[in-house]
Coordinates of C-alpha atoms in Angstrom, one line a residue:
M1 CA 57.2 116.6 87.2
P2 CA 55.5 119.4 89.2
F3 CA 57.8 121.4 91.4
H4 CA 56.1 120.7 94.7
E5 CA 56.7 116.9 94.3
Q6 CA 60.5 117.2 94.0
R7 CA 62.7 116.1 96.8
R8 CA 65.4 118.2 98.2
Q9 CA 69.0 117.5 97.2
H10 CA 72.0 118.3 99.4
T11 CA 73.8 121.5 98.4
T12 CA 77.3 121.0 99.7
Y13 CA 80.4 121.5 97.6
S14 CA 81.0 117.8 97.2
N15 CA 77.7 117.2 95.3
F16 CA 77.4 120.5 93.5
C17 CA 77.0 118.8 90.2
E18 CA 74.2 116.6 91.6
Y19 CA 72.5 119.7 93.0
T20 CA 72.8 121.6 89.7
Q21 CA 71.2 118.7 87.9
S22 CA 68.4 118.5 90.4
S23 CA 67.9 122.3 90.2
R24 CA 67.5 122.1 86.4
E25 CA 64.9 119.4 86.8
A26 CA 63.1 120.9 89.8
N27 CA 63.3 124.7 89.8
L28 CA 63.8 126.2 86.4
T29 CA 63.8 123.5 83.8
T30 CA 60.7 124.2 81.9
C31 CA 60.7 126.8 79.2
A32 CA 57.8 128.6 80.9
D33 CA 59.8 129.0 84.1
R34 CA 62.9 130.3 82.3
S35 CA 60.8 132.7 80.3
L36 CA 59.0 133.9 83.4
F37 CA 62.4 134.4 85.2
S38 CA 63.6 136.3 82.1
C39 CA 60.5 138.4 82.2
H40 CA 61.1 139.2 85.8
T41 CA 64.7 140.1 85.1
Q42 CA 64.1 142.3 82.0
G43 CA 60.5 143.2 82.0
G44 CA 59.0 145.3 79.2
R45 CA 61.7 148.0 79.4
R46 CA 65.4 148.1 80.0
P47 CA 66.1 147.8 83.7
P48 CA 68.7 150.1 85.3
H49 CA 70.8 147.1 86.6
E50 CA 71.0 145.2 83.4
A51 CA 74.7 145.9 83.0
H52 CA 75.7 144.4 86.4
P53 CA 77.6 141.1 85.9
I54 CA 75.7 139.4 88.7
F55 CA 72.6 139.3 86.6
T56 CA 74.4 137.3 83.9
L57 CA 74.8 134.3 86.2
P58 CA 72.6 131.2 85.6
P59 CA 69.7 130.9 88.1
E60 CA 71.0 127.5 89.3
L61 CA 74.3 129.1 90.4
M62 CA 72.5 132.0 92.0
A63 CA 70.3 129.6 94.0
H64 CA 73.3 127.7 95.1
V65 CA 75.0 130.9 96.4
F66 CA 71.9 131.8 98.3
V67 CA 71.8 128.4 100.0
I68 CA 75.4 128.5 101.0
A69 CA 74.9 132.0 102.5
A70 CA 71.9 130.8 104.4
E71 CA 74.1 128.4 106.4
D72 CA 75.8 131.4 108.1
S73 CA 72.7 133.5 108.9
V74 CA 69.2 132.4 109.4
M75 CA 67.8 135.7 108.0
I76 CA 69.6 135.5 104.6
P77 CA 66.5 134.1 102.8
F78 CA 64.5 137.2 103.8
V79 CA 67.4 139.5 102.8
V80 CA 67.9 138.1 99.3
S81 CA 64.1 138.0 98.7
H82 CA 63.8 141.7 99.3
V83 CA 66.6 142.9 97.0
C84 CA 64.8 142.9 93.6
R85 CA 62.0 141.2 91.8
S86 CA 64.1 138.6 90.1
W87 CA 65.9 137.5 93.3
R88 CA 62.6 137.2 95.1
Y89 CA 61.2 135.0 92.4
L90 CA 64.3 132.8 92.5
A91 CA 64.3 132.6 96.4
L92 CA 60.7 131.6 96.6
R93 CA 61.3 128.8 94.1
T94 CA 64.3 127.4 96.0
P95 CA 62.9 125.2 98.8
S96 CA 66.3 124.3 100.3
L97 CA 66.8 128.0 101.1
W98 CA 64.1 127.9 103.8
Q99 CA 64.8 124.6 105.5
R100 CA 66.6 126.1 108.6
I101 CA 64.1 126.7 111.4
S102 CA 65.5 128.5 114.4
L103 CA 62.5 128.7 116.7
D104 CA 61.6 131.7 118.8
S105 CA 58.5 133.8 119.5
R106 CA 58.0 134.6 115.8
L107 CA 55.9 131.5 115.2
R108 CA 54.0 132.8 112.1
M109 CA 57.3 133.5 110.3
W110 CA 58.7 130.1 111.0
T111 CA 55.4 128.5 109.9
E112 CA 55.6 130.3 106.6
R113 CA 59.3 129.1 106.2
I114 CA 58.2 125.5 106.7
L115 CA 55.6 126.0 104.0
R116 CA 58.2 127.5 101.6
A117 CA 60.6 124.6 102.3
R118 CA 58.1 122.3 100.5
A119 CA 59.3 118.7 100.9
C120 CA 62.9 119.5 101.9
P121 CA 64.4 118.2 105.2
L122 CA 64.3 120.6 108.1
D123 CA 67.1 121.8 110.4
V124 CA 65.3 122.5 113.7
E125 CA 67.1 124.7 116.2
I126 CA 66.4 126.2 119.7
L127 CA 69.4 128.4 120.5
P128 CA 70.1 131.3 122.9
Q129 CA 70.3 134.0 120.3
M130 CA 70.4 137.8 120.5
S131 CA 67.6 140.1 119.6
I132 CA 67.4 141.1 115.9
V133 CA 66.2 144.6 116.6
N134 CA 68.7 145.4 119.3
P135 CA 71.8 143.1 119.6
L136 CA 72.4 144.3 123.2
V137 CA 69.1 143.0 124.4
R138 CA 68.7 139.3 124.9
R139 CA 65.6 137.5 124.0
Q140 CA 62.9 136.8 126.5
Y141 CA 63.4 134.1 129.2
L142 CA 62.6 130.6 128.0
D143 CA 60.7 128.4 130.4
A144 CA 59.3 124.9 129.9
R145 CA 55.9 126.1 128.7
M146 CA 57.4 128.2 125.9
V147 CA 59.9 125.6 124.8
Q148 CA 57.1 123.0 124.6
L149 CA 55.1 125.5 122.4
Y150 CA 58.0 125.7 120.0
T151 CA 58.5 122.0 119.7
H152 CA 54.8 121.4 119.4
M153 CA 54.8 123.6 116.2
V154 CA 57.5 121.4 114.4
S155 CA 56.4 118.0 115.8
P156 CA 54.1 117.3 112.9
Y157 CA 57.1 117.4 110.6
L158 CA 59.3 115.1 112.6
S159 CA 59.7 112.7 109.7
R160 CA 61.4 115.5 107.8
W161 CA 64.0 116.6 110.4
R162 CA 67.5 116.4 109.1
S163 CA 69.1 117.9 112.2
L164 CA 68.1 118.8 115.8
T165 CA 70.0 121.4 117.8
I166 CA 68.9 122.4 121.3
E167 CA 71.1 124.5 123.6
F168 CA 70.1 126.1 126.9
Q169 CA 72.4 128.5 128.8
H170 CA 70.2 129.3 131.8
Y171 CA 68.5 127.2 134.4
A172 CA 64.8 126.4 134.4
P173 CA 63.0 123.3 135.6
Y174 CA 61.7 120.7 133.2
L175 CA 63.4 122.1 130.2
W176 CA 64.4 118.7 128.8
N177 CA 60.9 117.3 129.4
A178 CA 59.4 120.2 127.4
A179 CA 62.0 120.1 124.6
L180 CA 62.0 116.4 124.0
S181 CA 58.3 115.7 124.6
C182 CA 57.6 115.3 120.9
C183 CA 60.5 112.9 120.2
S184 CA 60.8 110.8 123.3
G185 CA 58.7 108.1 124.9
S186 CA 56.4 105.6 123.2
A187 CA 54.2 108.0 121.3
I188 CA 53.2 107.0 117.8
G189 CA 55.0 108.7 114.9
T190 CA 58.2 109.7 116.7
H191 CA 60.5 108.0 114.2
A192 CA 63.2 110.1 112.5
P193 CA 64.1 108.5 109.2
R194 CA 66.0 111.5 107.8
L195 CA 67.8 112.6 111.0
E196 CA 71.6 112.9 110.4
H197 CA 72.8 115.2 113.3
I198 CA 71.7 115.8 116.8
S199 CA 73.1 118.3 119.4
L200 CA 71.7 118.5 122.9
R201 CA 73.5 120.9 125.3
Y202 CA 72.4 122.0 128.8
R203 CA 75.2 122.2 131.4
N204 CA 72.9 123.3 134.3
N205 CA 70.6 120.3 134.0
D206 CA 69.6 118.6 137.2
D207 CA 67.1 116.1 135.7
T208 CA 68.4 112.6 136.1
T209 CA 65.8 111.1 133.8
E210 CA 67.1 108.8 131.0
Y211 CA 65.5 109.7 127.7
T212 CA 64.8 107.3 124.8
L213 CA 64.7 109.3 121.5
F214 CA 62.7 108.6 118.4
Q215 CA 61.7 105.2 119.7
G216 CA 65.2 104.0 118.9
Y217 CA 64.8 104.6 115.1
A218 CA 67.1 107.0 113.3
P219 CA 69.0 105.0 110.6
R220 CA 70.8 108.0 109.1
L221 CA 72.2 109.4 112.3
R222 CA 75.9 110.0 111.9
S223 CA 76.9 112.8 114.3
A224 CA 75.9 113.5 117.9
V225 CA 76.8 116.1 120.5
V226 CA 75.6 115.2 124.1
D227 CA 76.2 117.5 127.0
G228 CA 74.1 117.5 130.3
I229 CA 71.6 114.8 129.5
R230 CA 71.2 111.1 130.0
L231 CA 70.2 109.1 127.0
S232 CA 69.4 105.5 126.4
W233 CA 72.3 104.4 124.1
I234 CA 70.3 102.0 121.9
P235 CA 72.2 100.2 119.0
S236 CA 69.5 100.9 116.5
L237 CA 69.9 104.7 117.2
F238 CA 73.7 105.2 117.8
A239 CA 75.4 102.2 116.2
N240 CA 76.2 104.1 112.9
L241 CA 77.8 107.2 114.5
T242 CA 81.0 108.5 112.9
S243 CA 81.4 111.6 115.1
L244 CA 80.6 111.7 118.8
D245 CA 81.1 114.7 121.2
Y246 CA 80.2 113.4 124.7
T247 CA 80.4 115.5 127.9
H248 CA 79.8 113.6 131.1
H249 CA 76.6 114.7 132.9
G250 CA 78.0 114.0 136.4
F251 CA 75.1 112.0 137.7
T252 CA 77.3 108.9 137.9
R253 CA 80.9 108.6 139.0
G254 CA 83.5 105.9 139.6
H255 CA 82.7 102.4 138.5
D256 CA 79.1 103.4 137.5
A257 CA 80.4 106.1 135.1
E258 CA 82.9 103.7 133.7
V259 CA 80.2 101.1 132.9
E260 CA 78.1 103.7 131.3
L261 CA 80.9 105.0 129.1
F262 CA 82.0 101.4 128.2
H263 CA 78.4 100.5 127.1
M264 CA 78.3 103.7 125.0
L265 CA 81.5 103.0 123.2
K266 CA 80.6 99.4 122.7
V267 CA 77.5 100.4 120.8
S268 CA 79.2 103.2 118.9
C269 CA 82.4 101.4 118.0
R270 CA 82.6 102.7 114.5
V271 CA 83.2 106.4 115.4
R272 CA 86.0 108.1 113.6
E273 CA 86.1 111.3 115.7
L274 CA 85.6 111.0 119.5
R275 CA 85.6 113.6 122.2
I276 CA 85.1 112.8 125.9
A277 CA 85.0 115.6 128.4
F278 CA 84.7 115.8 132.2
P279 CA 83.7 119.4 133.1
S280 CA 84.2 121.0 136.4
H281 CA 80.5 120.3 137.4
S282 CA 80.6 116.6 136.6
F283 CA 81.8 115.6 140.1
K284 CA 80.2 117.6 143.0
T285 CA 82.7 116.1 145.4
V286 CA 86.3 114.8 145.2
D287 CA 86.5 111.5 143.4
T288 CA 87.9 109.1 146.0
H289 CA 87.0 105.9 144.2
S290 CA 89.8 103.4 144.5
Y291 CA 91.7 102.6 141.3
E292 CA 91.0 99.1 140.0
I293 CA 92.3 97.2 137.0
P294 CA 89.2 96.2 135.1
S295 CA 88.4 92.8 133.7
T296 CA 89.8 91.5 130.4
T297 CA 86.8 92.6 128.4
S298 CA 88.0 95.2 125.9
I299 CA 86.8 97.3 122.9
C300 CA 88.8 97.7 119.7
L301 CA 88.1 101.1 118.1
D302 CA 89.6 100.3 114.7
Y303 CA 87.8 103.2 112.9
L304 CA 88.9 105.9 115.3
N305 CA 91.2 108.5 113.8
C306 CA 91.0 111.5 116.2
L307 CA 90.6 111.3 120.0
T308 CA 90.1 114.3 122.3
I309 CA 90.1 114.0 126.1
E310 CA 89.3 117.1 128.1
I311 CA 89.5 117.2 131.9
G312 CA 87.9 120.1 133.8
V313 CA 88.4 118.8 137.3
S314 CA 91.5 118.8 139.6
D315 CA 92.7 115.3 138.6
I316 CA 92.0 112.5 136.1
P317 CA 88.7 110.7 137.1
S318 CA 89.0 107.1 137.9
A319 CA 86.2 106.3 135.5
L320 CA 88.4 107.5 132.6
L321 CA 91.4 105.4 133.8
Q322 CA 89.3 102.3 134.0
L323 CA 87.8 103.0 130.6
L324 CA 91.2 103.5 128.9
A325 CA 92.3 100.1 130.3
R326 CA 89.6 98.5 128.2
L327 CA 90.2 100.4 124.9
H328 CA 92.5 99.6 122.1
F329 CA 93.4 102.1 119.3
R330 CA 95.0 100.5 116.3
N331 CA 94.5 103.2 113.8
L332 CA 94.5 106.4 115.9
R333 CA 96.3 109.2 114.1
S334 CA 95.6 112.3 116.3
L335 CA 95.4 112.6 120.1
H336 CA 94.5 115.8 122.0
L337 CA 94.9 115.8 125.8
L338 CA 93.3 119.1 127.0
S339 CA 92.5 120.5 130.4
S340 CA 90.5 123.5 131.7
P341 CA 91.4 125.0 135.0
S342 CA 89.0 124.1 137.8
H343 CA 90.1 127.1 139.9
P344 CA 90.8 130.7 138.8
Q345 CA 94.2 130.7 140.4
D346 CA 95.3 127.8 138.2
L347 CA 94.6 129.8 135.0
F348 CA 98.2 130.7 134.2
Y349 CA 100.2 128.0 135.9
P350 CA 98.0 124.9 136.4
P351 CA 99.6 122.1 138.4
P352 CA 100.0 118.7 136.7
F353 CA 97.6 115.9 137.3
L354 CA 98.5 113.5 140.1
R355 CA 97.4 110.4 138.2
L356 CA 99.6 110.9 135.1
R357 CA 101.6 107.8 135.9
K358 CA 98.4 105.7 136.2
F359 CA 97.3 107.2 132.8
L360 CA 100.5 105.9 131.3
K361 CA 100.0 102.5 132.9
V362 CA 96.6 101.9 131.4
L363 CA 97.2 103.6 128.0
T364 CA 97.8 101.1 125.3
R365 CA 100.5 101.4 122.6
L366 CA 99.6 103.8 119.7
P367 CA 101.4 102.4 116.7
R368 CA 100.1 104.9 114.1
L369 CA 99.8 108.1 116.1
G370 CA 101.3 111.0 114.2
Y371 CA 100.0 114.1 116.1
L372 CA 100.0 114.6 119.8
Q373 CA 98.8 117.7 121.7
L374 CA 99.3 118.3 125.4
D375 CA 97.7 121.2 127.2
S376 CA 98.2 122.8 130.6
A377 CA 98.1 120.1 133.3
W378 CA 99.2 117.4 130.9
C379 CA 102.6 119.0 130.3
D380 CA 104.8 117.2 132.8
P381 CA 108.4 116.2 131.8
S382 CA 108.2 112.7 133.1
F383 CA 104.8 112.1 131.5
I384 CA 106.0 113.4 128.1
V385 CA 109.2 111.3 128.2
G386 CA 107.1 108.2 129.1
L387 CA 104.9 108.8 126.1
L388 CA 107.8 109.3 123.7
N389 CA 109.6 106.2 124.9
F390 CA 106.9 103.6 125.1
H391 CA 103.6 104.6 123.4
V392 CA 104.2 106.7 120.2
P393 CA 106.8 105.1 117.9
R394 CA 105.7 107.0 114.7
L395 CA 105.0 110.4 116.2
Q396 CA 105.7 113.3 113.8
H397 CA 104.2 116.4 115.4
L398 CA 104.4 117.2 119.2
A399 CA 102.4 120.2 120.3
L400 CA 102.9 121.6 123.9
C401 CA 100.3 124.4 124.7
S402 CA 101.1 125.4 128.3
P403 CA 102.8 128.2 130.2
R404 CA 104.7 125.6 132.2
V405 CA 107.0 124.7 129.4
D406 CA 110.5 125.9 130.0
D407 CA 114.1 125.3 128.8
S408 CA 114.6 122.2 130.9
M409 CA 111.5 120.5 129.5
L410 CA 112.7 121.2 126.0
W411 CA 116.1 119.8 126.9
A412 CA 114.5 116.6 128.2
I413 CA 112.4 116.2 125.1
G414 CA 115.5 116.7 122.9
E415 CA 117.4 114.1 124.9
T416 CA 114.5 111.7 124.7
C417 CA 114.2 112.1 120.9
R418 CA 118.0 111.5 120.7
S419 CA 118.0 108.3 122.8
R420 CA 114.8 106.7 121.4
Y421 CA 116.1 106.7 117.8
R422 CA 117.1 103.0 117.3
V423 CA 117.8 101.0 114.2
I424 CA 117.1 97.2 114.2
Y425 CA 119.4 94.9 112.2
P426 CA 117.7 91.6 111.5
P427 CA 119.8 88.5 111.7
Q428 CA 119.0 87.4 108.2
D429 CA 119.5 89.3 104.9
A430 CA 116.5 91.6 105.6
P431 CA 117.2 95.3 105.4
P432 CA 117.4 97.2 108.7
Y433 CA 114.5 99.3 109.8
V434 CA 114.0 102.2 112.3
V435 CA 111.9 101.5 115.4
Y436 CA 111.5 105.1 116.6
Q437 CA 111.7 107.8 113.9
P438 CA 112.8 111.4 114.6
L439 CA 110.2 114.1 115.2
A440 CA 109.3 116.3 112.3
V441 CA 107.9 119.3 114.3
V442 CA 108.0 120.3 118.0
E443 CA 105.5 123.1 118.6
V444 CA 105.5 125.2 121.8
E445 CA 102.6 127.7 122.4
G446 CA 102.1 130.2 125.2
A447 CA 105.3 129.3 127.1
R448 CA 106.4 132.0 129.6
S449 CA 109.7 130.5 130.7
V450 CA 111.3 129.7 127.3
S451 CA 114.3 131.8 126.3
G452 CA 116.1 132.2 123.1
D453 CA 119.4 131.0 124.5
G454 CA 117.8 127.9 125.9
V455 CA 116.2 127.0 122.6
L456 CA 119.6 127.4 120.8
E457 CA 121.3 125.1 123.4
V458 CA 118.7 122.5 122.6
V459 CA 119.4 123.0 118.9
R460 CA 123.1 122.5 119.4
R461 CA 122.4 119.3 121.2
M462 CA 120.3 118.1 118.3
L463 CA 123.3 118.5 116.0
S464 CA 125.5 116.1 118.0
G465 CA 126.0 112.7 116.5
G466 CA 125.4 113.8 112.9
M467 CA 121.6 113.2 113.1
L468 CA 118.8 115.8 113.4
W469 CA 116.4 114.4 116.0
V470 CA 113.8 117.2 115.4
G471 CA 113.2 118.7 112.0
E472 CA 111.5 122.0 112.9
V473 CA 110.7 123.9 116.1
W474 CA 107.7 126.2 116.2
L475 CA 107.5 128.8 118.9
K476 CA 104.1 130.6 119.1
D477 CA 103.6 133.5 121.5
C478 CA 106.5 132.6 123.7
K479 CA 107.9 135.4 125.8
G480 CA 111.6 135.9 125.6
V481 CA 111.9 134.5 122.0
G482 CA 112.3 136.8 119.1
G483 CA 113.2 136.8 115.5
E484 CA 117.0 136.6 116.2
V485 CA 116.6 133.0 117.2
T486 CA 115.4 132.1 113.8
E487 CA 118.5 133.6 112.1
R488 CA 120.9 132.0 114.5
A489 CA 119.3 128.6 114.2
T490 CA 119.3 128.8 110.4
R491 CA 123.1 129.1 110.5
M492 CA 123.2 125.8 112.2
G493 CA 120.9 124.1 109.7
I494 CA 117.8 123.9 111.8
R495 CA 114.6 125.7 111.0
I496 CA 112.9 127.6 113.8
R497 CA 109.6 129.4 113.1
V498 CA 108.4 132.1 115.5
W499 CA 104.9 133.6 115.9
V500 CA 104.1 136.8 117.7
N501 CA 100.4 137.7 118.3
G502 CA 99.3 135.2 115.8
S503 CA 101.5 136.3 112.9
E504 CA 104.7 134.6 111.9
L505 CA 107.9 136.5 111.8
R506 CA 109.5 136.3 108.4
M507 CA 113.3 136.0 108.3
R508 CA 115.2 138.3 106.0
E509 CA 116.4 136.8 102.8
K510 CA 119.9 135.5 103.5
N511 CA 121.8 132.7 101.8
Y512 CA 123.1 130.7 104.8
P513 CA 124.7 127.4 104.0
A514 CA 123.0 124.4 105.2
N515 CA 126.1 123.0 107.0
G516 CA 126.4 126.0 109.4
G517 CA 129.4 127.6 107.7
T518 CA 130.0 131.3 107.3
R519 CA 128.3 133.2 104.5
L520 CA 130.7 134.4 101.8
R521 CA 130.3 137.9 100.4
G522 CA 130.9 138.8 96.8
R523 CA 132.3 136.1 94.6
T524 CA 132.3 132.5 95.8
R525 CA 135.7 131.3 97.0
R526 CA 137.0 128.1 95.5

């Protein structure tokens, strides 16, 4: 089969064997191609680089290495094609090497790359990049007319798009109208049968228009990143999503925002990774909508494994509280509660959210949650104790990333872990079972008020009752905690790991007994 009729195969690590087979059939299978590649490598005389081991690799493996390198830098295809004659021959006959199209003012270069990609799917990008000649000089200002010119160049190849990434960091009017003019509306030929990933980011957007993409037809779409734009959440377009990163645009608030988010999750109920963010610009004024318990209509996100909630405003929005009252997480394994300071003075010691008790009230029980991360304004002692007592029976790893963590908070967590361990003895002959299991890891990062003596007091409390309520304690970049804490805790039989400036402090090799006794020198006493 001629080379230009071959279809591109994915070149990830998981299907490397499939890619190798397709490369043998598509690129260099015929004897003529291999002999021609051999001629380019050796020529009529002995080349000076013949002894280098890299030229002994098969051409299929070399092409695979080039494609992997092209994922990091868009200019890699031009670099490898100018090394030597054999590499250029191989690069020009590897269409998947040229499929990444990062549009800018060099339109002739990108047109040539599209031609060299042959029939491979295209990864179209419009990103705020730096200048190639001088990295300190940014590229020219992008207005709506220039963006529309870029998208007009790749619009004839819309059926070959595999991914679409658009990101704007500056403000200009009608940017979304120009960028999405070729793939929105009711124009003929705007379907995207090969599209798998879409990323649209524009935080400074002030256009409230709701866009309908690709006439609602993208059957292979699995991943979406939406930030600063309103989209029509059509089931034929977003029903098969497995990863969704959604940042609220801020044009709706209160009950209207809750209805919009509810409809979005109802359509994309098969997501496995979900991130919902409310940035600082999403609410122009203080959210004063009254808290209301929603109706009995609910959504079961049975496929969801990882949930991330990030709040950038001064308090938890009422739209999020009303939405959580409608959601059920049966198989959730990882929960990340993050917050970004809305004011510069709250950067080091952010105050806790005022609606944490309401958050606990609407949050359903998480029977399979194993990892919980709390950041900044979520780190409140009463909130953490409420989560441990009523919502996370199988929690194994608790991560606290906040400067507000102190010795009293660690003491409260240790007491909660000690009191929540319960064993149920059934009335019949069934064996007993544990309702709340001990924590495997408690991780503290960036705490400014944690001391070594306070941590050791918590460790001594863990030893009471003959049961270890926490397996390990990780202290990362905590002022007042050094390597001596690790050695003293090891004598008690508890492992404490300490990180300073991102590197873990290794304890000196000592043979401490596990029961906390004194180490014997010389021969062992009987």
